[in-house]
C-alpha cells in the first residue's frame, strides 16, 4: 500500500512534468508576405493559409484591395500565418528562412540614417534581406528585374543598382518606402 506522503510526492512530480511539457509547447506565428502568382485568387490564397476561403474579405480589406476579383501577379499581401490578417506597416515583421547565407548579408550601400532604415525596411519586405531570393523575373535582396542587374547578381551590384533605381524613380529611399507602404510595392 502506498502512503499518502508518497502519493503526494508522486502527484507533485507528475504535475511538474506535465507543467514542463505544457510550458515547452508555445507556438510562434510570424507574418507572411505572400506574393501573388499567376492563377491565384483571393479565395485560393485564403485556402492556402486557412484551409477555407473565409478570409477573402479580410485579406482584401487589410491589404486595401477594393475589388476582390482583381489582384495582380507580383502583388504582395501581408497574411498572418495563424490565419489572422495584418496590414503592412513599419511594425510588421517577416521571416525568411530560405537560402540565408551570412556571407551574403554584407551591405555595400552608401546610404545612412533614415535612408538606410528605409532601405532596410524595403529589403526586409521584398526578400527578408536575402541577396539570393528570386521570384520569377525579380532577383535578390531588393527584388529587382533581372535585366537591371545585367547578369551580375553579386551583393555589391544589387546594392549599387537598387540605389540607382530608387534615386531615379523616387528620389530617396524614404520616398520609396512611403510608396511601398501605400501600394505594397516600390
PDB file of C-alpha atoms in Angstrom, residues 11-181:
ATOM      1  CA  UNK A  11       1.424  13.692  -7.796  1.00  0.00           C
ATOM      2  CA  UNK A  12       3.765  16.674  -7.430  1.00  0.00           C
ATOM      3  CA  UNK A  13       6.324  15.029  -9.738  1.00  0.00           C
ATOM      4  CA  UNK A  14       3.703  14.213 -12.365  1.00  0.00           C
ATOM      5  CA  UNK A  15       2.363  17.772 -12.115  1.00  0.00           C
ATOM      6  CA  UNK A  16       5.837  19.207 -12.615  1.00  0.00           C
ATOM      7  CA  UNK A  17       6.390  17.003 -15.658  1.00  0.00           C
ATOM      8  CA  UNK A  18       3.010  17.916 -17.161  1.00  0.00           C
ATOM      9  CA  UNK A  19       3.624  21.602 -16.471  1.00  0.00           C
ATOM     10  CA  UNK A  20       7.090  21.354 -18.053  1.00  0.00           C
ATOM     11  CA  UNK A  21       5.673  19.750 -21.189  1.00  0.00           C
ATOM     12  CA  UNK A  22       2.898  22.325 -21.428  1.00  0.00           C
ATOM     13  CA  UNK A  23       5.346  25.165 -20.924  1.00  0.00           C
ATOM     14  CA  UNK A  24       7.520  23.995 -23.816  1.00  0.00           C
ATOM     15  CA  UNK A  25       4.682  23.791 -26.335  1.00  0.00           C
ATOM     16  CA  UNK A  26       4.467  27.501 -27.154  1.00  0.00           C
ATOM     17  CA  UNK A  27       3.636  28.252 -30.775  1.00  0.00           C
ATOM     18  CA  UNK A  28       5.150  31.235 -32.560  1.00  0.00           C
ATOM     19  CA  UNK A  29       3.288  32.683 -35.531  1.00  0.00           C
ATOM     20  CA  UNK A  30       5.009  35.149 -37.849  1.00  0.00           C
ATOM     21  CA  UNK A  31       3.506  37.310 -40.545  1.00  0.00           C
ATOM     22  CA  UNK A  32       3.948  36.112 -44.092  1.00  0.00           C
ATOM     23  CA  UNK A  33       4.410  38.249 -47.163  1.00  0.00           C
ATOM     24  CA  UNK A  34       2.651  36.317 -49.904  1.00  0.00           C
ATOM     25  CA  UNK A  35       3.470  37.249 -53.488  1.00  0.00           C
ATOM     26  CA  UNK A  36       0.576  36.712 -55.880  1.00  0.00           C
ATOM     27  CA  UNK A  37       1.345  34.172 -58.613  1.00  0.00           C
ATOM     28  CA  UNK A  38      -0.306  33.622 -61.972  1.00  0.00           C
ATOM     29  CA  UNK A  39      -3.665  31.908 -61.458  1.00  0.00           C
ATOM     30  CA  UNK A  40      -4.060  32.999 -57.824  1.00  0.00           C
ATOM     31  CA  UNK A  41      -7.344  34.342 -56.499  1.00  0.00           C
ATOM     32  CA  UNK A  42      -8.064  35.711 -53.043  1.00  0.00           C
ATOM     33  CA  UNK A  43     -10.074  32.570 -52.449  1.00  0.00           C
ATOM     34  CA  UNK A  44      -7.180  30.261 -53.349  1.00  0.00           C
ATOM     35  CA  UNK A  45      -4.779  32.326 -51.231  1.00  0.00           C
ATOM     36  CA  UNK A  46      -7.180  32.188 -48.281  1.00  0.00           C
ATOM     37  CA  UNK A  47      -7.398  28.425 -48.707  1.00  0.00           C
ATOM     38  CA  UNK A  48      -3.595  28.113 -48.660  1.00  0.00           C
ATOM     39  CA  UNK A  49      -3.431  29.780 -45.259  1.00  0.00           C
ATOM     40  CA  UNK A  50      -6.714  28.806 -43.627  1.00  0.00           C
ATOM     41  CA  UNK A  51      -7.872  25.650 -45.481  1.00  0.00           C
ATOM     42  CA  UNK A  52     -11.065  27.501 -46.482  1.00  0.00           C
ATOM     43  CA  UNK A  53     -11.943  30.728 -48.272  1.00  0.00           C
ATOM     44  CA  UNK A  54     -13.420  32.518 -45.269  1.00  0.00           C
ATOM     45  CA  UNK A  55     -10.613  35.107 -45.192  1.00  0.00           C
ATOM     46  CA  UNK A  56     -11.198  36.595 -48.660  1.00  0.00           C
ATOM     47  CA  UNK A  57     -12.896  39.803 -47.485  1.00  0.00           C
ATOM     48  CA  UNK A  58     -10.495  40.195 -44.579  1.00  0.00           C
ATOM     49  CA  UNK A  59      -7.432  39.821 -46.835  1.00  0.00           C
ATOM     50  CA  UNK A  60      -8.928  42.349 -49.252  1.00  0.00           C
ATOM     51  CA  UNK A  61      -9.760  44.841 -46.514  1.00  0.00           C
ATOM     52  CA  UNK A  62      -6.454  44.623 -44.670  1.00  0.00           C
ATOM     53  CA  UNK A  63      -4.421  44.897 -47.898  1.00  0.00           C
ATOM     54  CA  UNK A  64      -6.535  47.773 -49.310  1.00  0.00           C
ATOM     55  CA  UNK A  65      -7.906  45.718 -52.212  1.00  0.00           C
ATOM     56  CA  UNK A  66     -11.029  47.470 -53.496  1.00  0.00           C
ATOM     57  CA  UNK A  67     -12.230  44.724 -55.892  1.00  0.00           C
ATOM     58  CA  UNK A  68     -11.826  41.159 -54.580  1.00  0.00           C
ATOM     59  CA  UNK A  69     -11.764  39.923 -58.175  1.00  0.00           C
ATOM     60  CA  UNK A  70      -8.693  41.996 -59.081  1.00  0.00           C
ATOM     61  CA  UNK A  71      -5.279  41.041 -57.780  1.00  0.00           C
ATOM     62  CA  UNK A  72      -2.087  41.210 -59.766  1.00  0.00           C
ATOM     63  CA  UNK A  73       0.858  38.900 -60.327  1.00  0.00           C
ATOM     64  CA  UNK A  74       3.709  40.167 -58.161  1.00  0.00           C
ATOM     65  CA  UNK A  75       1.381  41.939 -55.717  1.00  0.00           C
ATOM     66  CA  UNK A  76       2.438  41.330 -52.121  1.00  0.00           C
ATOM     67  CA  UNK A  77      -0.129  40.567 -49.435  1.00  0.00           C
ATOM     68  CA  UNK A  78       0.548  40.551 -45.705  1.00  0.00           C
ATOM     69  CA  UNK A  79      -1.007  37.473 -44.093  1.00  0.00           C
ATOM     70  CA  UNK A  80      -0.549  36.311 -40.521  1.00  0.00           C
ATOM     71  CA  UNK A  81       0.427  32.654 -40.556  1.00  0.00           C
ATOM     72  CA  UNK A  82      -2.177  31.843 -37.907  1.00  0.00           C
ATOM     73  CA  UNK A  83      -4.838  32.980 -40.371  1.00  0.00           C
ATOM     74  CA  UNK A  84      -5.245  36.487 -38.968  1.00  0.00           C
ATOM     75  CA  UNK A  85      -4.601  39.291 -41.411  1.00  0.00           C
ATOM     76  CA  UNK A  86      -2.368  42.241 -40.569  1.00  0.00           C
ATOM     77  CA  UNK A  87      -1.804  45.225 -42.875  1.00  0.00           C
ATOM     78  CA  UNK A  88       1.701  46.171 -43.924  1.00  0.00           C
ATOM     79  CA  UNK A  89       3.231  48.722 -41.583  1.00  0.00           C
ATOM     80  CA  UNK A  90       6.571  49.636 -40.138  1.00  0.00           C
ATOM     81  CA  UNK A  91       5.779  47.309 -37.228  1.00  0.00           C
ATOM     82  CA  UNK A  92       5.161  44.261 -39.456  1.00  0.00           C
ATOM     83  CA  UNK A  93       7.920  41.693 -39.426  1.00  0.00           C
ATOM     84  CA  UNK A  94       8.505  38.868 -41.826  1.00  0.00           C
ATOM     85  CA  UNK A  95      10.624  35.803 -41.590  1.00  0.00           C
ATOM     86  CA  UNK A  96      12.591  34.328 -44.460  1.00  0.00           C
ATOM     87  CA  UNK A  97      14.394  31.152 -43.568  1.00  0.00           C
ATOM     88  CA  UNK A  98      15.095  30.072 -47.145  1.00  0.00           C
ATOM     89  CA  UNK A  99      18.560  30.435 -48.635  1.00  0.00           C
ATOM     90  CA  UNK A 100      20.017  32.664 -45.948  1.00  0.00           C
ATOM     91  CA  UNK A 101      23.766  32.892 -46.077  1.00  0.00           C
ATOM     92  CA  UNK A 102      25.616  35.119 -43.625  1.00  0.00           C
ATOM     93  CA  UNK A 103      28.365  35.877 -46.146  1.00  0.00           C
ATOM     94  CA  UNK A 104      25.730  37.333 -48.470  1.00  0.00           C
ATOM     95  CA  UNK A 105      24.386  39.706 -45.841  1.00  0.00           C
ATOM     96  CA  UNK A 106      27.268  42.188 -46.220  1.00  0.00           C
ATOM     97  CA  UNK A 107      25.942  45.561 -47.323  1.00  0.00           C
ATOM     98  CA  UNK A 108      27.993  47.839 -49.530  1.00  0.00           C
ATOM     99  CA  UNK A 109      25.440  50.640 -49.596  1.00  0.00           C
ATOM    100  CA  UNK A 110      26.450  54.254 -49.261  1.00  0.00           C
ATOM    101  CA  UNK A 111      23.220  55.496 -47.623  1.00  0.00           C
ATOM    102  CA  UNK A 112      22.913  56.167 -43.895  1.00  0.00           C
ATOM    103  CA  UNK A 113      20.482  57.351 -41.240  1.00  0.00           C
ATOM    104  CA  UNK A 114      16.794  57.387 -42.147  1.00  0.00           C
ATOM    105  CA  UNK A 115      17.653  56.473 -45.750  1.00  0.00           C
ATOM    106  CA  UNK A 116      19.429  53.313 -44.555  1.00  0.00           C
ATOM    107  CA  UNK A 117      16.484  52.477 -42.293  1.00  0.00           C
ATOM    108  CA  UNK A 118      14.019  52.870 -45.189  1.00  0.00           C
ATOM    109  CA  UNK A 119      16.270  50.799 -47.447  1.00  0.00           C
ATOM    110  CA  UNK A 120      16.496  48.010 -44.863  1.00  0.00           C
ATOM    111  CA  UNK A 121      12.723  48.143 -44.344  1.00  0.00           C
ATOM    112  CA  UNK A 122      12.111  47.649 -48.079  1.00  0.00           C
ATOM    113  CA  UNK A 123      14.701  44.854 -48.326  1.00  0.00           C
ATOM    114  CA  UNK A 124      13.037  43.052 -45.418  1.00  0.00           C
ATOM    115  CA  UNK A 125       9.620  43.253 -47.074  1.00  0.00           C
ATOM    116  CA  UNK A 126      10.890  42.305 -50.520  1.00  0.00           C
ATOM    117  CA  UNK A 127      13.125  39.338 -49.672  1.00  0.00           C
ATOM    118  CA  UNK A 128      13.686  39.105 -45.937  1.00  0.00           C
ATOM    119  CA  UNK A 129      17.065  40.739 -46.658  1.00  0.00           C
ATOM    120  CA  UNK A 130      18.223  37.772 -48.754  1.00  0.00           C
ATOM    121  CA  UNK A 131      20.519  38.501 -51.721  1.00  0.00           C
ATOM    122  CA  UNK A 132      19.714  35.039 -53.121  1.00  0.00           C
ATOM    123  CA  UNK A 133      15.906  35.457 -53.170  1.00  0.00           C
ATOM    124  CA  UNK A 134      14.145  35.003 -56.501  1.00  0.00           C
ATOM    125  CA  UNK A 135      10.544  35.462 -57.582  1.00  0.00           C
ATOM    126  CA  UNK A 136      10.103  34.857 -61.285  1.00  0.00           C
ATOM    127  CA  UNK A 137      11.846  37.703 -63.078  1.00  0.00           C
ATOM    128  CA  UNK A 138      12.680  39.504 -59.815  1.00  0.00           C
ATOM    129  CA  UNK A 139      16.067  38.835 -58.252  1.00  0.00           C
ATOM    130  CA  UNK A 140      17.818  39.441 -54.957  1.00  0.00           C
ATOM    131  CA  UNK A 141      17.513  41.458 -51.817  1.00  0.00           C
ATOM    132  CA  UNK A 142      15.553  44.301 -53.465  1.00  0.00           C
ATOM    133  CA  UNK A 143      13.641  42.098 -55.956  1.00  0.00           C
ATOM    134  CA  UNK A 144      14.932  43.963 -58.989  1.00  0.00           C
ATOM    135  CA  UNK A 145      14.216  42.913 -62.555  1.00  0.00           C
ATOM    136  CA  UNK A 146      16.913  40.530 -63.741  1.00  0.00           C
ATOM    137  CA  UNK A 147      17.526  42.826 -66.721  1.00  0.00           C
ATOM    138  CA  UNK A 148      18.521  45.670 -64.366  1.00  0.00           C
ATOM    139  CA  UNK A 149      21.276  43.514 -62.878  1.00  0.00           C
ATOM    140  CA  UNK A 150      22.736  42.509 -66.279  1.00  0.00           C
ATOM    141  CA  UNK A 151      23.639  39.015 -65.067  1.00  0.00           C
ATOM    142  CA  UNK A 152      25.691  40.285 -62.103  1.00  0.00           C
ATOM    143  CA  UNK A 153      23.808  39.122 -59.007  1.00  0.00           C
ATOM    144  CA  UNK A 154      26.569  39.996 -56.545  1.00  0.00           C
ATOM    145  CA  UNK A 155      25.670  41.824 -53.345  1.00  0.00           C
ATOM    146  CA  UNK A 156      27.700  44.868 -54.403  1.00  0.00           C
ATOM    147  CA  UNK A 157      25.890  45.126 -57.756  1.00  0.00           C
ATOM    148  CA  UNK A 158      22.468  44.618 -56.144  1.00  0.00           C
ATOM    149  CA  UNK A 159      23.201  47.460 -53.714  1.00  0.00           C
ATOM    150  CA  UNK A 160      24.501  49.762 -56.459  1.00  0.00           C
ATOM    151  CA  UNK A 161      21.620  49.070 -58.866  1.00  0.00           C
ATOM    152  CA  UNK A 162      18.987  49.375 -56.106  1.00  0.00           C
ATOM    153  CA  UNK A 163      20.414  52.759 -55.078  1.00  0.00           C
ATOM    154  CA  UNK A 164      20.376  53.935 -58.710  1.00  0.00           C
ATOM    155  CA  UNK A 165      16.844  52.649 -59.313  1.00  0.00           C
ATOM    156  CA  UNK A 166      15.429  54.322 -56.199  1.00  0.00           C
ATOM    157  CA  UNK A 167      17.254  57.597 -56.868  1.00  0.00           C
ATOM    158  CA  UNK A 168      15.930  57.789 -60.432  1.00  0.00           C
ATOM    159  CA  UNK A 169      12.363  56.654 -59.683  1.00  0.00           C
ATOM    160  CA  UNK A 170      11.636  58.085 -56.192  1.00  0.00           C
ATOM    161  CA  UNK A 171      14.498  60.426 -55.347  1.00  0.00           C
ATOM    162  CA  UNK A 172      15.126  58.777 -51.976  1.00  0.00           C
ATOM    163  CA  UNK A 173      14.684  55.534 -50.061  1.00  0.00           C
ATOM    164  CA  UNK A 174      12.244  57.199 -47.674  1.00  0.00           C
ATOM    165  CA  UNK A 175      10.039  58.221 -50.629  1.00  0.00           C
ATOM    166  CA  UNK A 176      10.289  54.648 -51.972  1.00  0.00           C
ATOM    167  CA  UNK A 177       9.240  53.320 -48.555  1.00  0.00           C
ATOM    168  CA  UNK A 178       6.227  55.646 -48.481  1.00  0.00           C
ATOM    169  CA  UNK A 179       5.240  54.394 -51.938  1.00  0.00           C
ATOM    170  CA  UNK A 180       5.660  50.767 -50.785  1.00  0.00           C
ATOM    171  CA  UNK A 181       3.502  51.377 -47.728  1.00  0.00           C
TER     172      UNK A 181
END
